[in-house]
Coordinates of C-alpha atoms in Angstrom, one line a residue:
X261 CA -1.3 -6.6 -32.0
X262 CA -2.7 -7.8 -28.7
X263 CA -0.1 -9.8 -28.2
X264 CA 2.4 -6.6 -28.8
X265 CA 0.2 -4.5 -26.1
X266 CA 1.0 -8.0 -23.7
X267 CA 4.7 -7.6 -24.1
X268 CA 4.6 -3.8 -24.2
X269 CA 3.3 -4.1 -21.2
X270 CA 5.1 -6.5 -19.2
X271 CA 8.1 -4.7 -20.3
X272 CA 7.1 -1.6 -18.9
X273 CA 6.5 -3.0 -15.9
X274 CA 10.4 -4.4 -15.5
X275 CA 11.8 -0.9 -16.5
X276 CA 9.5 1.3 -14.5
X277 CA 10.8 1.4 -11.2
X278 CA 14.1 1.0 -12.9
X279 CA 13.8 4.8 -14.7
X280 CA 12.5 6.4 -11.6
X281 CA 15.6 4.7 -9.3
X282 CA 18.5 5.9 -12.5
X283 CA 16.7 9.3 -12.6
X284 CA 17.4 9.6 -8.4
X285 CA 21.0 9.3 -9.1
X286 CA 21.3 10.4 -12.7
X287 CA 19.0 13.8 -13.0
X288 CA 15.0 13.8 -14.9
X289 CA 17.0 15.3 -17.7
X290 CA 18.5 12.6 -19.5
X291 CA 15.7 10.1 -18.5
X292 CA 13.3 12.4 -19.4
X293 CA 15.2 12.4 -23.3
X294 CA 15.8 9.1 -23.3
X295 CA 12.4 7.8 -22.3
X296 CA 10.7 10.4 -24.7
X297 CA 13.2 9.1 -27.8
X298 CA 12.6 5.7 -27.1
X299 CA 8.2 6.1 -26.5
X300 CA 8.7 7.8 -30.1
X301 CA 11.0 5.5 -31.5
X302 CA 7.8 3.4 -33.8
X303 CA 6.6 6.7 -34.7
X304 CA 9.8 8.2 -35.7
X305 CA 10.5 5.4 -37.9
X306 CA 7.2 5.2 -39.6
X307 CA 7.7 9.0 -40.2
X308 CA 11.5 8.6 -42.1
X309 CA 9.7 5.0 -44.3
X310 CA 7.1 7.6 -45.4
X311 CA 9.3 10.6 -46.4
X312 CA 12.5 8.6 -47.8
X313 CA 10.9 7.8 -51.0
X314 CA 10.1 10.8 -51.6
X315 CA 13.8 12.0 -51.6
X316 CA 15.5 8.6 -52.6
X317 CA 13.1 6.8 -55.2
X318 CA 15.9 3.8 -54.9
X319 CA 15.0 3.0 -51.5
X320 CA 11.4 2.2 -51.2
X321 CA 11.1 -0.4 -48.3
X322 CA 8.4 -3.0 -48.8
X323 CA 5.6 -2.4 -46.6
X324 CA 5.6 -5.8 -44.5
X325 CA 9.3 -4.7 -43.6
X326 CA 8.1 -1.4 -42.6
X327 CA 5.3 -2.8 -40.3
X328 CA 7.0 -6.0 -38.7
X329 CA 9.8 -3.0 -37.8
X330 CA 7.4 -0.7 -36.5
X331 CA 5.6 -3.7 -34.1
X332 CA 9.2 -4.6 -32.9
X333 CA 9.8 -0.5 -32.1
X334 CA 6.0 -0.6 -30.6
X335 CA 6.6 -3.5 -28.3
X336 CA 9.9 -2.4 -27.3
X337 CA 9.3 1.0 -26.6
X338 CA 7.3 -0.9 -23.2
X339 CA 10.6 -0.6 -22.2
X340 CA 11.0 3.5 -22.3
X341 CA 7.3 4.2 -21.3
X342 CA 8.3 6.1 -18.0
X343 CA 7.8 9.6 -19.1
X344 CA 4.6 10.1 -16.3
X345 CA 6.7 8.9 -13.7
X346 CA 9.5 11.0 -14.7
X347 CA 7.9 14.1 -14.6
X348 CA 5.9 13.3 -11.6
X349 CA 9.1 12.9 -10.0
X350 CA 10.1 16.1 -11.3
X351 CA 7.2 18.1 -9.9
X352 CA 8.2 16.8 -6.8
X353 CA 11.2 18.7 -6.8
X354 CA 10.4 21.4 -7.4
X355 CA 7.5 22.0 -5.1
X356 CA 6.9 22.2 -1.2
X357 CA 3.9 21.2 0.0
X358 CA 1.3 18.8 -0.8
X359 CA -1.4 21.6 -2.6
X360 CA 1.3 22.5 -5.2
X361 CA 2.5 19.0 -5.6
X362 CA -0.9 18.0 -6.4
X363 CA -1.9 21.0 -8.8
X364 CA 1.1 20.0 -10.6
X365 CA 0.5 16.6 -10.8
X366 CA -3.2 17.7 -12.3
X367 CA -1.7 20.4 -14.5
X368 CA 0.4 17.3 -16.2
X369 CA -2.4 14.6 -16.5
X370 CA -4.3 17.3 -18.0
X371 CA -2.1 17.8 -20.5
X372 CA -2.9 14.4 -21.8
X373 CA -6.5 14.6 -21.2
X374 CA -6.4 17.9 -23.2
X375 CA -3.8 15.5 -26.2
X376 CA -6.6 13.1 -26.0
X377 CA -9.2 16.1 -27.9
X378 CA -6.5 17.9 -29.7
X379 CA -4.8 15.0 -30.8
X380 CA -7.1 12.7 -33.0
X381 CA -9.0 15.7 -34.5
X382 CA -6.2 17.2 -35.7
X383 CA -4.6 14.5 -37.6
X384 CA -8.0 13.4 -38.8
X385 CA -8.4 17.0 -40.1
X386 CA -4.6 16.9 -41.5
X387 CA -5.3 13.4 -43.3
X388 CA -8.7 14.1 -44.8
X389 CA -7.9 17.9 -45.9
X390 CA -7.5 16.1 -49.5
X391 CA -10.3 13.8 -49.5
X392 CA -12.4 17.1 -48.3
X393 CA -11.3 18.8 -51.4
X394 CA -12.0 16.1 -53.7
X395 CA -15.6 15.9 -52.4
X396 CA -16.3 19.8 -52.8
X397 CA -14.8 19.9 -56.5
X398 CA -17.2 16.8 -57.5
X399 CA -20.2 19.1 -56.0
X400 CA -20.8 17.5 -52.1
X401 CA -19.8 20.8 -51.0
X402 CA -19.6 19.4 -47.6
X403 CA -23.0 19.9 -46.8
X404 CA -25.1 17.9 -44.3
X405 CA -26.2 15.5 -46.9
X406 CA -22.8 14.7 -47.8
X407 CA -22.1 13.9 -44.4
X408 CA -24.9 11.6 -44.4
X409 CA -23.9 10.1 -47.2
X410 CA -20.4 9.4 -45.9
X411 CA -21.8 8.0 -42.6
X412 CA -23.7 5.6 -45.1
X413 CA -20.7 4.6 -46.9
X414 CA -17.8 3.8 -44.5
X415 CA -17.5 0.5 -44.9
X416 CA -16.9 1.5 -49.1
X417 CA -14.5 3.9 -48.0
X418 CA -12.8 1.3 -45.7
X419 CA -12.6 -0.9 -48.9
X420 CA -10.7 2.0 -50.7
X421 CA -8.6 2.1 -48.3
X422 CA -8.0 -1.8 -48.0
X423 CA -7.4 -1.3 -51.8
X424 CA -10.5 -3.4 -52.2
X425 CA -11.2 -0.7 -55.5
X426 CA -14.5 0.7 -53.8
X427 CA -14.9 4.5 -55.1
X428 CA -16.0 7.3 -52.3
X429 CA -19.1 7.4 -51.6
X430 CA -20.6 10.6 -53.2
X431 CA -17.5 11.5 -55.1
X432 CA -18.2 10.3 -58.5
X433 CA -15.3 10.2 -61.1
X434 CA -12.4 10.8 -58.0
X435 CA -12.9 7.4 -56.4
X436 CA -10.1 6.7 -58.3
X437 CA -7.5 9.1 -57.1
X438 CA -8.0 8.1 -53.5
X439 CA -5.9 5.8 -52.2
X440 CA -3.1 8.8 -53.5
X441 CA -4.9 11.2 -51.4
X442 CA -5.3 8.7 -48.4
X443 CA -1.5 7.7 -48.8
X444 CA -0.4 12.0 -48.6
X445 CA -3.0 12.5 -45.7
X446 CA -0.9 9.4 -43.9
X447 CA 2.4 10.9 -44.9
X448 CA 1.4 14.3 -43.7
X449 CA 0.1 13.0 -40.6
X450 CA 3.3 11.4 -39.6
X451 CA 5.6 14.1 -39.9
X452 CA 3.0 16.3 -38.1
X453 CA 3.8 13.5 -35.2
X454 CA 7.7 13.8 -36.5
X455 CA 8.2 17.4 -35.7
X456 CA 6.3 17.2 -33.0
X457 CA 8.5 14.9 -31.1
X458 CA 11.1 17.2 -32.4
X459 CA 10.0 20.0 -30.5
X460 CA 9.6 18.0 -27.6
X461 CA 13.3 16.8 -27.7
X462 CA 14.1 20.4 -28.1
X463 CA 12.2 22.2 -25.1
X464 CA 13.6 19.1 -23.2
X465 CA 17.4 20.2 -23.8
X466 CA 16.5 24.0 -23.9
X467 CA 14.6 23.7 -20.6
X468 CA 16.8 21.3 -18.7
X469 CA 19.5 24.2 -19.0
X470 CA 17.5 25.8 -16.7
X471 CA 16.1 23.4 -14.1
X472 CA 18.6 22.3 -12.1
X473 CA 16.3 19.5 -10.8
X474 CA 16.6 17.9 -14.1
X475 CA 20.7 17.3 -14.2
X476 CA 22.9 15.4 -12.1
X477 CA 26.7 15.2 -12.3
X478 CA 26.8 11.6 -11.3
X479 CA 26.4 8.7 -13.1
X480 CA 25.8 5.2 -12.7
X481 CA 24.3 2.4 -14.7
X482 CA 22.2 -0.5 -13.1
X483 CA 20.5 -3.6 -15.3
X484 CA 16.8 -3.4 -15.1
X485 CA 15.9 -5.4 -12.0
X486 CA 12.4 -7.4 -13.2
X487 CA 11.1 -7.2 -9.7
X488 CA 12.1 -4.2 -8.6
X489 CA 8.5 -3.1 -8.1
X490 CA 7.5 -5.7 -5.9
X491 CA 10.4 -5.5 -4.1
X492 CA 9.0 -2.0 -3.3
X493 CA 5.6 -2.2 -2.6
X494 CA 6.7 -5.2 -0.4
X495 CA 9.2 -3.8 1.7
X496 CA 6.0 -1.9 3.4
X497 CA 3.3 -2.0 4.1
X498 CA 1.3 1.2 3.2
X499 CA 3.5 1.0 -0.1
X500 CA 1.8 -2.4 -0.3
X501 CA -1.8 -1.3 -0.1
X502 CA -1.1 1.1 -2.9
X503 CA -0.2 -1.3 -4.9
X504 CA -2.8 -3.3 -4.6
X505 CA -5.0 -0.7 -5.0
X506 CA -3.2 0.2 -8.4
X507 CA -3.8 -3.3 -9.6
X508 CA -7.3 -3.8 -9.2
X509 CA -8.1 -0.2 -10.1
X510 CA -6.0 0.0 -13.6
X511 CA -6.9 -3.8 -14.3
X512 CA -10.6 -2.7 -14.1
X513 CA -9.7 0.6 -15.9
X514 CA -7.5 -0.6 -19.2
X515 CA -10.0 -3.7 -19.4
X516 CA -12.8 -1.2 -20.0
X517 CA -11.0 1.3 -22.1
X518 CA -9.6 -1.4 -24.2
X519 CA -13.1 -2.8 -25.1
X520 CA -15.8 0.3 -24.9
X521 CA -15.5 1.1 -28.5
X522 CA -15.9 -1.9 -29.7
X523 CA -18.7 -2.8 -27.1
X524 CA -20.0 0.7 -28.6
X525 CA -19.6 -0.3 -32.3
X526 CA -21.6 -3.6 -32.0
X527 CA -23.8 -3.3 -29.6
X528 CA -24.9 0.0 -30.2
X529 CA -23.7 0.8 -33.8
X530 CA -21.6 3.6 -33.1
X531 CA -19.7 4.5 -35.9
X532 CA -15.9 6.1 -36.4
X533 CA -17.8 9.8 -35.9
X534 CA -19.9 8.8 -33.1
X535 CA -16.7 7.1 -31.3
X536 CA -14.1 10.3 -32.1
X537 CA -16.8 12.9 -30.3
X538 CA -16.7 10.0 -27.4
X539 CA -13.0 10.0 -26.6
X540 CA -12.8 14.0 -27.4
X541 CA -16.1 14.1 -24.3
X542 CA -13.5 12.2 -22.3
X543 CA -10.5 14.0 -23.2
X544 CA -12.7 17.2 -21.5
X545 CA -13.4 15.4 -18.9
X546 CA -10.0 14.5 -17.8
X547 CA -8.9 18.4 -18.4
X548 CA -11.6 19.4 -16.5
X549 CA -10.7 16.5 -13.4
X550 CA -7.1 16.8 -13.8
X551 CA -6.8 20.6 -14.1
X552 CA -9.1 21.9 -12.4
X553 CA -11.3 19.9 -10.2
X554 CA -7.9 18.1 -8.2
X555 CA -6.5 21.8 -7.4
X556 CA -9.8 21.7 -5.3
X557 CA -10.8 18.3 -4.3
X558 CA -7.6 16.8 -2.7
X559 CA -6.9 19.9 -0.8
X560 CA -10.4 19.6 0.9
X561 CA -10.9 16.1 1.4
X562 CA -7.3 14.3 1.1
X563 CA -6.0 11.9 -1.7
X564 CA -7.7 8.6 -0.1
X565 CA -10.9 10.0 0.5
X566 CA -11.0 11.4 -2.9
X567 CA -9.5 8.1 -4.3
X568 CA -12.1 6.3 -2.8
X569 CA -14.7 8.7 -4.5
X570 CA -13.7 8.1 -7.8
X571 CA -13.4 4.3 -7.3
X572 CA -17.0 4.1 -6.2
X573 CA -18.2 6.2 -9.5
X574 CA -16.0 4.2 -11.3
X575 CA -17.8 0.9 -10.1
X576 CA -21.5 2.7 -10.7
X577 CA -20.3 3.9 -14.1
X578 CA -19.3 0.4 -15.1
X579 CA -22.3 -1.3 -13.8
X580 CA -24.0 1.5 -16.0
X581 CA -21.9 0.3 -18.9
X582 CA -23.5 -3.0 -17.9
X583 CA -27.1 -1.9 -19.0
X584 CA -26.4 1.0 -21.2
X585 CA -28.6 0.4 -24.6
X586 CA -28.6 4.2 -25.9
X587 CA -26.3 6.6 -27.1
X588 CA -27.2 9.2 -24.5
X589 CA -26.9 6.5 -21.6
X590 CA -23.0 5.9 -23.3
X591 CA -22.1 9.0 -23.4
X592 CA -23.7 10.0 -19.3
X593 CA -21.9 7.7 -18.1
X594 CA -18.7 8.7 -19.8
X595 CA -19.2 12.0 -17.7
X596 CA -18.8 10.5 -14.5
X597 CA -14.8 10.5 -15.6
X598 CA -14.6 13.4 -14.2
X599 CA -14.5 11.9 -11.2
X600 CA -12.8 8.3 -11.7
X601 CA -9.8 10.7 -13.2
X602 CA -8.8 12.1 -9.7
X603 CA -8.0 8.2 -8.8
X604 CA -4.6 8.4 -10.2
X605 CA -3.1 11.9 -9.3
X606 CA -4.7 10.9 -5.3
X607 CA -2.6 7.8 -5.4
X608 CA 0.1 9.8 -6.4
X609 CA 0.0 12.3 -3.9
X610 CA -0.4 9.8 -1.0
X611 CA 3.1 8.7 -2.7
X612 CA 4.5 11.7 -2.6
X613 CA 3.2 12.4 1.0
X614 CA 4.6 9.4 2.4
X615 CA 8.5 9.2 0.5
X616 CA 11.2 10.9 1.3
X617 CA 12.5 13.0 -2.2
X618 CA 15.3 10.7 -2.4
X619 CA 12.9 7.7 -2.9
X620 CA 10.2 9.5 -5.2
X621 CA 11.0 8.6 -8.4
X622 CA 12.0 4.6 -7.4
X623 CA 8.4 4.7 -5.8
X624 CA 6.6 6.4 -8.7
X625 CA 8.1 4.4 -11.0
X626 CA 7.1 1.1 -9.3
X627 CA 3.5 2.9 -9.3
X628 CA 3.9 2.9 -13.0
X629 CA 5.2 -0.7 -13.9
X630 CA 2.3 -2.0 -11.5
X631 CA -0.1 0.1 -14.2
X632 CA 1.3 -0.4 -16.8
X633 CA 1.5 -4.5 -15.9
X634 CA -2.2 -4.2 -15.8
X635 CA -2.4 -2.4 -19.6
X636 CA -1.3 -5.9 -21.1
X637 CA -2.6 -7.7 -18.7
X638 CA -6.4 -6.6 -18.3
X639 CA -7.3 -6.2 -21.7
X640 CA -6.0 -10.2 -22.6
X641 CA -8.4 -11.4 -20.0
X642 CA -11.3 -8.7 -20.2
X643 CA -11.1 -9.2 -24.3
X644 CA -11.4 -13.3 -23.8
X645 CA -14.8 -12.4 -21.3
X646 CA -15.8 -9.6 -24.0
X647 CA -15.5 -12.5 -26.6
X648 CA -17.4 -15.1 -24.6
X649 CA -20.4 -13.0 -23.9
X650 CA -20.9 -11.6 -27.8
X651 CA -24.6 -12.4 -28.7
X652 CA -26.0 -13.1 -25.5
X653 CA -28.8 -11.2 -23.9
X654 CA -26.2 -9.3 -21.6
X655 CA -23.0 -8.8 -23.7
X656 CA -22.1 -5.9 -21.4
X657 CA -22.3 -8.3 -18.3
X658 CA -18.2 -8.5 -18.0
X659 CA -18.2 -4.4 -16.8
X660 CA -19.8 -5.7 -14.0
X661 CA -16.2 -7.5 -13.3
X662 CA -14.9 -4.4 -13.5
X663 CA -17.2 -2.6 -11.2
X664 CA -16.3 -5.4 -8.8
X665 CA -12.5 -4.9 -9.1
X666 CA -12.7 -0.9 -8.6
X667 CA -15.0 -1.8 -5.5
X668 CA -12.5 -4.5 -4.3
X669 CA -9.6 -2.0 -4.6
X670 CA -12.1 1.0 -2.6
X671 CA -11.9 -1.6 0.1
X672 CA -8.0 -1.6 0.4
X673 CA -8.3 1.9 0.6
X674 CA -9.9 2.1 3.9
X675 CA -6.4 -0.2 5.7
X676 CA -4.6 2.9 4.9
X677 CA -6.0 4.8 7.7
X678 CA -5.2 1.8 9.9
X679 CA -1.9 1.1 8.6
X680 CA -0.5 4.8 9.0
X681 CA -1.8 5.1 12.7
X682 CA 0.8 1.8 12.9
X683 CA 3.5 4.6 12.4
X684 CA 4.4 3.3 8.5
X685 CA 6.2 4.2 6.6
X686 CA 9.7 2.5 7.0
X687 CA 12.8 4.3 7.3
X688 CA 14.1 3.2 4.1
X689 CA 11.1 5.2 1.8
X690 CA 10.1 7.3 4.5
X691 CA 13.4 10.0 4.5
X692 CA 13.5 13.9 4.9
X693 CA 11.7 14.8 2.3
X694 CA 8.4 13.0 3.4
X695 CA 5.6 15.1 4.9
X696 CA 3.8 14.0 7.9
X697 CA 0.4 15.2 7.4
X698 CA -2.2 12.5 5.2

C-alpha cells in the first residue's frame, strides 16, 4: 500500500500542471468531470463488485481480483488527482480582487476540512447501524458499559472481522451473525460513496450549464509533460521560491499526517474511538481556518506574512509532537491547525496575485504536483525514521525533522519580499490578469 501511495504520488505530480495547462485552453468543465471520474474511479468499482452479486449471483468476483483491481484504480487515479487545482483555477475566474479570491479559496478547503468530520462518522454510523442493533437485542442497550466493553474488546472484534471466528464482545449468541452484518455495513457504505459521486457528476454538468468559466469551445490534446512543473517554477524566480516552499512545507506536513495515528496508537494507546474524535477536532479546525479565519487574516496581514505564521506554529506544534506523552498534550497541539491550515490557501493567493488568468491554472497545477510529489515522497522516508526510532526513549524525535523542514521553508519565505522588489514576475506568467499589489 505504501508503495501504491509512492506511485499515486509521483503520478500526480506528472499530470498536475498538465490538468491545470488543458483546463486554460479546454474550459474547468470537462477537467473538472474527468478528474472527479477518474479520483472515484477505485471507489466506483469497489461499489459495482459489492452490489453485482446481489443482482447476478453468477458473477461473484473473487476477492483478490477485486482488490489487486482496486490498488491498480487507487494508484492510477494519481494521475486524475487535480480536482483542487481545478477549482482553484475556477475561483479565479470568477472573482476580481484578491479578498474574494481568497474567501473563495477558504470556502473550498473548508469544504474538505468540514468532509474530514462529516465524512468518517457517517459511514462509521452507516456500517455499524447493524452491529448496533444486534448489541441492543442481546441486552447492551448501548449503554456506557457496553461501550466500555467494546473499547476492551477491539482487538476480538478485529478478529471477527479478519474471520479469525472471535464472537463480539458483549453480544452473546450473535457473534456468529457478524461477519454478515459487517459485510452489509461495507456494502452500504459504498454505495453511500456511489451515489455520492453521482451527485457530484451531476451538479458538475447541471452547473457547468451555467458558468460560462467552466466551458471552452476549443480543444486540444497535449501528452503529460513529466516536468512540466519544474519547468514552471524554474522559469522564475518568485515562482521558484514557492516551490520550494511547497516542498519543504508539504514534505514536513504528509510525513506527520501519515504517521500521527500510529505514533498515537503506540506510544500513547489511542484506540480507533480516541483516533476518529482526533481527525473529526482537525476536521473543525480546518473549517474554522479555512472558512473563517482566512476571510480575515490574509486580508489584514497578506498571504506571506500569514504563511510564515502558520509555518512557525507548524514547526512549534511538531516539536510539541516531539515530547507529547498525554492525550490532552495530542489533542492541544492538534489545535494549533487552525493556524498551520492558512499555509496553503496563502501560497495560493500569492499565486494568484502574481499570474496573469491565462497562466493560473498551469501555475496552480504545478503547485499541486509539487504537493502531491511530497505525499509519496515524505511518508516513505518519515515512515523509514518512524521505524528506526520505535522503542527508544524518544520515538517522537523524527517530528523534530519536520519542525526543521517547516522552519527551513519559513526562511524562503522571507526572499519573496526581496525577489518582488527585483520587479518579478516574468512576462510569460506575469500577463493581464495579474494584480500588482502583494
Amino acid at each position: 500500500m505504501g508503495a501504491a501511495e509512492a506511485i499515486k504520488g509521483l503520478l500526480s505530480a506528472i499530470s498536475g500542471g498538465w490538468w491545470g495547462m488543458w483546463s486554460d485552453t479546454n474550459g474547468r468543465r470537462p477537467a473538472l468531470l474527468y478528474t472527479v471520474l477518474g479520483t472515484a474511479s477505485s471507489t466506483i468499482l469497489l461499489s459495482f463488485s459489492s452490489l453485482i452479486p446481489l443482482l447476478f449471483p453468477s458473477l461473484l468476483l473473487p476477492t483478490k481480483t477485486v482488490l489487486t483491481a482496486w490498488l491498480v484504480l487507487f494508484t492510477l487515479s494519481g494521475l486524475f488527482s487535480s480536482t483542487f487545482t481545478l477549482t482553484f483555477a475556477y475561483i479565479s475566474d470568477s472573482t476580481q480582487d484578491s479578498r474574494s479570491r481568497l474567501a473563495g479559496y477558504g470556502m473550498a478547503l473548508a469544504t474538505f476540512g468540514l468532509s474530514f468530520c462529516v465524512g468518517p462518522m457517517a459511514g462509521g454510523a452507516v456500517a455499524d447501524w447493524d452491529a448496533f442493533v444486534l448489541r441492543y437485542n442481546a441486552g447492551d442497550g448501548g449503554g456506557e458499559d457496553s461501550r466500555t466493553r467494546e473499547e476492551e474488546g477491539e482487538e476480538e472484534v478485529a478478529g471477527e472481522m479478519a474471520g479469525e471466528g472471535e464472537a463480539i464482545p458483549g453480544a452473546g449468541s450473535v457473534g456468529a451473525d457478524f461477519t454478515s452484518v459487517y459485510q452489509e455495513g461495507v456494502r452500504r457504505v459504498l454505495l453511500l460513496s456511489l451515489v455520492l459521486v453521482a451527485l457530484d457528476v451531476i451538479y458538475i454538468l447541471i452547473r457547468g450549464i451555467t458558468l460560462t468559466s467552466l466551458w471552452s469551445t476549443s480543444r486540444t490534446l497535449n501528452l503529460p509533460d513529466p516536468f512540466q512543473a519544474l519547468r514552471t517554477f524554474n522559469l522564475d524566480p518568485y515562482l521558484r521560491c514557492i516551490g520550494s516552499v511547497t516542498f519543504l512545507y508539504y514534505t514536513a506536513v504528509w510525513s506527520v499526517i501519515s504517521s500521527l495515528a500510529f505514533y498515537c496508537n503506540k506510544t500513547l494507546g489511542f484506540g480507533p474511538g480516541r483516533l476518529g474524535e482526533l481527525m473529526s477536532l482537525f476536521g473543525v479546525c480546518t473549517v474554522l481556518a479555512e472558512g473563517v479565519l482566512v476571510r480575515v487574516a490574509v486580508p489584514a496581514f497578506g498571504p506571506v506574512r500569514v504563511a510564515q505564521a502558520g509555518l512557525l506554529t507548524f514547526a512549534v506544534q511538531c516539536a510539541g509532537f516531539s515530547v507529547a506523552r498525554k492525550t490532552s498534550h495530542v489533542f492541544a497541539l492538534v489545535t494549533m491547525s487552525t493556524v498551520t491550515n492558512l499555509v496553503y490557501p496563502s501560497i495560493a493567493g500569492m499565486v494568484s496575485e502574481k499570474v496573469g488568468k491565462e497562466r493560473i491554472g498551469e501555475t496552480l497545477g504545478a503547485v499541486n504536483s509539487i504537493k502531491a510529489l511530497t505525499e509519496g515522497f515524505g511518508p516513505l522516508v518519515f515512515g523509514v525514521m518512524m521505524t528506526g526510532m520505535e522503542g527508544t526513549g524518544w520515538p517522537g524525535m523524527p517530528y523534530l525533522i519536520a519542525g526543521a523542514m517547516s522552519l527551513a521553508a519559513y526562511a524562503r519565505t522571507r526572499d519573496l519580499k526581496k525577489i518582488e522588489d527585483l520587479g518579478y514576475l516574468s512576462e510569460k506568467y506575469g500577463g493581464s490578469g495579474a494584480e500588482t499589489g502583494g
